[in-house]
mmCIF file of C-alpha atoms in Angstrom:
data_model
loop_
_atom_site.group_PDB
_atom_site.id
_atom_site.type_symbol
_atom_site.label_atom_id
_atom_site.label_comp_id
_atom_site.label_asym_id
_atom_site.label_seq_id
_atom_site.Cartn_x
_atom_site.Cartn_y
_atom_site.Cartn_z
ATOM 1 C CA MET A 1 0.000 0.000 0.000
ATOM 2 C CA LEU A 2 2.876 2.351 0.752
ATOM 3 C CA SER A 3 4.319 1.683 -2.689
ATOM 4 C CA ILE A 4 1.177 2.811 -4.510
ATOM 5 C CA LYS A 5 0.984 6.005 -2.416
ATOM 6 C CA LYS A 6 4.617 6.733 -3.217
ATOM 7 C CA ASP A 7 3.979 6.130 -6.930
ATOM 8 C CA ILE A 8 0.905 8.388 -6.866
ATOM 9 C CA MET A 9 2.921 11.204 -5.292
ATOM 10 C CA LEU A 10 5.772 10.734 -7.772
ATOM 11 C CA PHE A 11 3.264 10.711 -10.646
ATOM 12 C CA ILE A 12 1.672 13.939 -9.401
ATOM 13 C CA ILE A 13 5.038 15.675 -8.971
ATOM 14 C CA ALA A 14 6.264 14.471 -12.367
ATOM 15 C CA SER A 15 3.004 15.588 -13.996
ATOM 16 C CA LEU A 16 3.257 19.053 -12.513
ATOM 17 C CA LEU A 17 6.885 19.358 -13.610
ATOM 18 C CA ILE A 18 6.249 18.082 -17.128
ATOM 19 C CA TYR A 19 3.117 20.162 -17.677
ATOM 20 C CA ASN A 20 4.502 23.411 -16.231
ATOM 21 C CA THR A 21 8.238 23.573 -16.951
ATOM 22 C CA ILE A 22 8.046 24.573 -20.612
ATOM 23 C CA PRO A 23 5.246 27.150 -20.120
ATOM 24 C CA VAL A 24 7.210 28.765 -17.278
ATOM 25 C CA LEU A 25 10.304 28.890 -19.487
ATOM 26 C CA ASN A 26 8.181 30.484 -22.219
ATOM 27 C CA PHE A 27 7.083 33.101 -19.727
ATOM 28 C CA ILE A 28 10.688 33.832 -18.753
ATOM 29 C CA ILE A 29 12.077 33.676 -22.327
ATOM 30 C CA PRO A 30 9.228 34.859 -24.595
ATOM 31 C CA GLU A 31 11.301 34.588 -27.810
ATOM 32 C CA SER A 32 11.052 30.797 -27.713
ATOM 33 C CA THR A 33 7.283 30.651 -27.362
ATOM 34 C CA THR A 34 6.344 29.533 -30.869
ATOM 35 C CA TYR A 35 8.485 26.414 -31.036
ATOM 36 C CA THR A 36 8.244 25.296 -27.445
ATOM 37 C CA PHE A 37 4.476 25.800 -27.393
ATOM 38 C CA LEU A 38 4.069 23.273 -30.184
ATOM 39 C CA THR A 39 6.660 20.914 -28.756
ATOM 40 C CA ASP A 40 5.067 21.030 -25.323
ATOM 41 C CA LEU A 41 1.453 20.481 -26.301
ATOM 42 C CA TRP A 42 1.930 18.111 -29.222
ATOM 43 C CA ILE A 43 4.930 16.025 -28.194
ATOM 44 C CA THR A 44 6.178 16.319 -24.609
ATOM 45 C CA ASN A 45 2.851 16.108 -22.766
ATOM 46 C CA ALA A 46 1.487 13.431 -25.077
ATOM 47 C CA ILE A 47 4.538 11.194 -24.676
ATOM 48 C CA TYR A 48 4.471 11.721 -20.918
ATOM 49 C CA SER A 49 0.777 10.775 -20.784
ATOM 50 C CA LEU A 50 1.485 7.576 -22.695
ATOM 51 C CA ILE A 51 4.636 6.529 -20.829
ATOM 52 C CA GLY A 52 3.339 7.460 -17.376
ATOM 53 C CA SER A 53 0.073 5.588 -17.786
ATOM 54 C CA LEU A 54 1.807 2.619 -19.409
ATOM 55 C CA TYR A 55 4.277 2.310 -16.522
ATOM 56 C CA LEU A 56 1.683 2.649 -13.745
ATOM 57 C CA SER A 57 -0.819 0.323 -15.445
ATOM 58 C CA LYS A 58 1.904 -2.243 -16.016
ATOM 59 C CA LYS A 59 2.639 -2.096 -12.300
ATOM 60 C CA TYR A 60 -0.909 -1.818 -10.840
ATOM 61 C CA GLY A 61 -3.289 -2.775 -13.650
ATOM 62 C CA PHE A 62 -5.970 -0.497 -15.064
ATOM 63 C CA GLN A 63 -6.640 2.255 -12.527
ATOM 64 C CA ILE A 64 -9.102 5.073 -13.198
ATOM 65 C CA TRP A 65 -7.108 7.432 -10.952
ATOM 66 C CA ILE A 66 -4.286 7.479 -13.516
ATOM 67 C CA ILE A 67 -6.623 8.981 -16.101
ATOM 68 C CA PHE A 68 -8.159 11.327 -13.541
ATOM 69 C CA VAL A 69 -4.777 12.622 -12.316
ATOM 70 C CA THR A 70 -3.466 13.134 -15.858
ATOM 71 C CA ALA A 71 -6.519 15.185 -16.781
ATOM 72 C CA CYS A 72 -6.889 17.168 -13.555
ATOM 73 C CA LEU A 73 -3.254 18.229 -13.397
ATOM 74 C CA PHE A 74 -3.300 19.630 -16.925
ATOM 75 C CA ILE A 75 -6.360 21.830 -16.266
ATOM 76 C CA PRO A 76 -4.543 24.483 -14.156
ATOM 77 C CA THR A 77 -1.723 24.615 -16.704
ATOM 78 C CA MET A 78 -4.254 25.073 -19.484
ATOM 79 C CA ILE A 79 -6.017 27.895 -17.639
ATOM 80 C CA ILE A 80 -2.862 29.706 -16.458
ATOM 81 C CA PHE A 81 -0.552 29.423 -19.468
ATOM 82 C CA TYR A 82 -2.788 28.706 -22.436
ATOM 83 C CA ASN A 83 -6.445 29.449 -22.960
ATOM 84 C CA THR A 84 -9.585 27.406 -23.431
ATOM 85 C CA SER A 85 -8.556 26.581 -26.994
ATOM 86 C CA ALA A 86 -6.073 24.125 -25.421
ATOM 87 C CA PHE A 87 -9.037 22.129 -24.073
ATOM 88 C CA ILE A 88 -8.753 19.784 -27.059
ATOM 89 C CA PHE A 89 -5.349 18.743 -25.732
ATOM 90 C CA LEU A 90 -6.955 17.713 -22.445
ATOM 91 C CA ILE A 91 -9.165 15.333 -24.403
ATOM 92 C CA ILE A 92 -6.182 14.106 -26.424
ATOM 93 C CA TYR A 93 -4.183 13.429 -23.245
ATOM 94 C CA ILE A 94 -7.119 11.523 -21.736
ATOM 95 C CA VAL A 95 -7.373 9.326 -24.843
ATOM 96 C CA ILE A 96 -3.605 8.735 -24.882
ATOM 97 C CA THR A 97 -3.672 7.907 -21.156
ATOM 98 C CA VAL A 98 -6.482 5.394 -21.693
ATOM 99 C CA ILE A 99 -4.503 3.781 -24.525
ATOM 100 C CA GLY A 100 -1.379 3.621 -22.339
ATOM 101 C CA SER A 101 -3.395 2.168 -19.466
ATOM 102 C CA ILE A 102 -4.874 -0.533 -21.691
ATOM 103 C CA ILE A 103 -1.466 -1.454 -23.105
ATOM 104 C CA GLY A 104 0.087 -1.507 -19.623
ATOM 105 C CA THR A 105 -2.724 -3.694 -18.306
ATOM 106 C CA LEU A 106 -2.312 -6.125 -21.192
ATOM 107 C CA ILE A 107 1.432 -6.340 -20.527
ATOM 108 C CA LYS A 108 0.747 -6.988 -16.845
ATOM 109 C CA LYS A 109 -1.728 -9.774 -17.661
ATOM 110 C CA LYS A 110 0.790 -11.494 -19.947
ATOM 111 C CA LYS A 111 3.263 -11.880 -17.068
#
């Protein structure tokens, strides 16, 4: 039980770092906004959603909290650094997280 709590906390901290590091850097260095904005929303966050959910689902099986945490932790980032037009990315990250969770669960069942 302690292991899952530790993994949840690490997942939350990693999510906050991944989702917020590039937008904060864009705020500090505004010249890089165009390229890092696209990299962050299209690549970095999507890959993190897939890998994070795959790892946790491989370890614990399909857990709805993984999807919930991934979605809920992106919402403040979306509101603070982007605008509501980034809402589509929230849906994309949820779908990618579900796919990663299914793949992770299938890998766990094969063991």
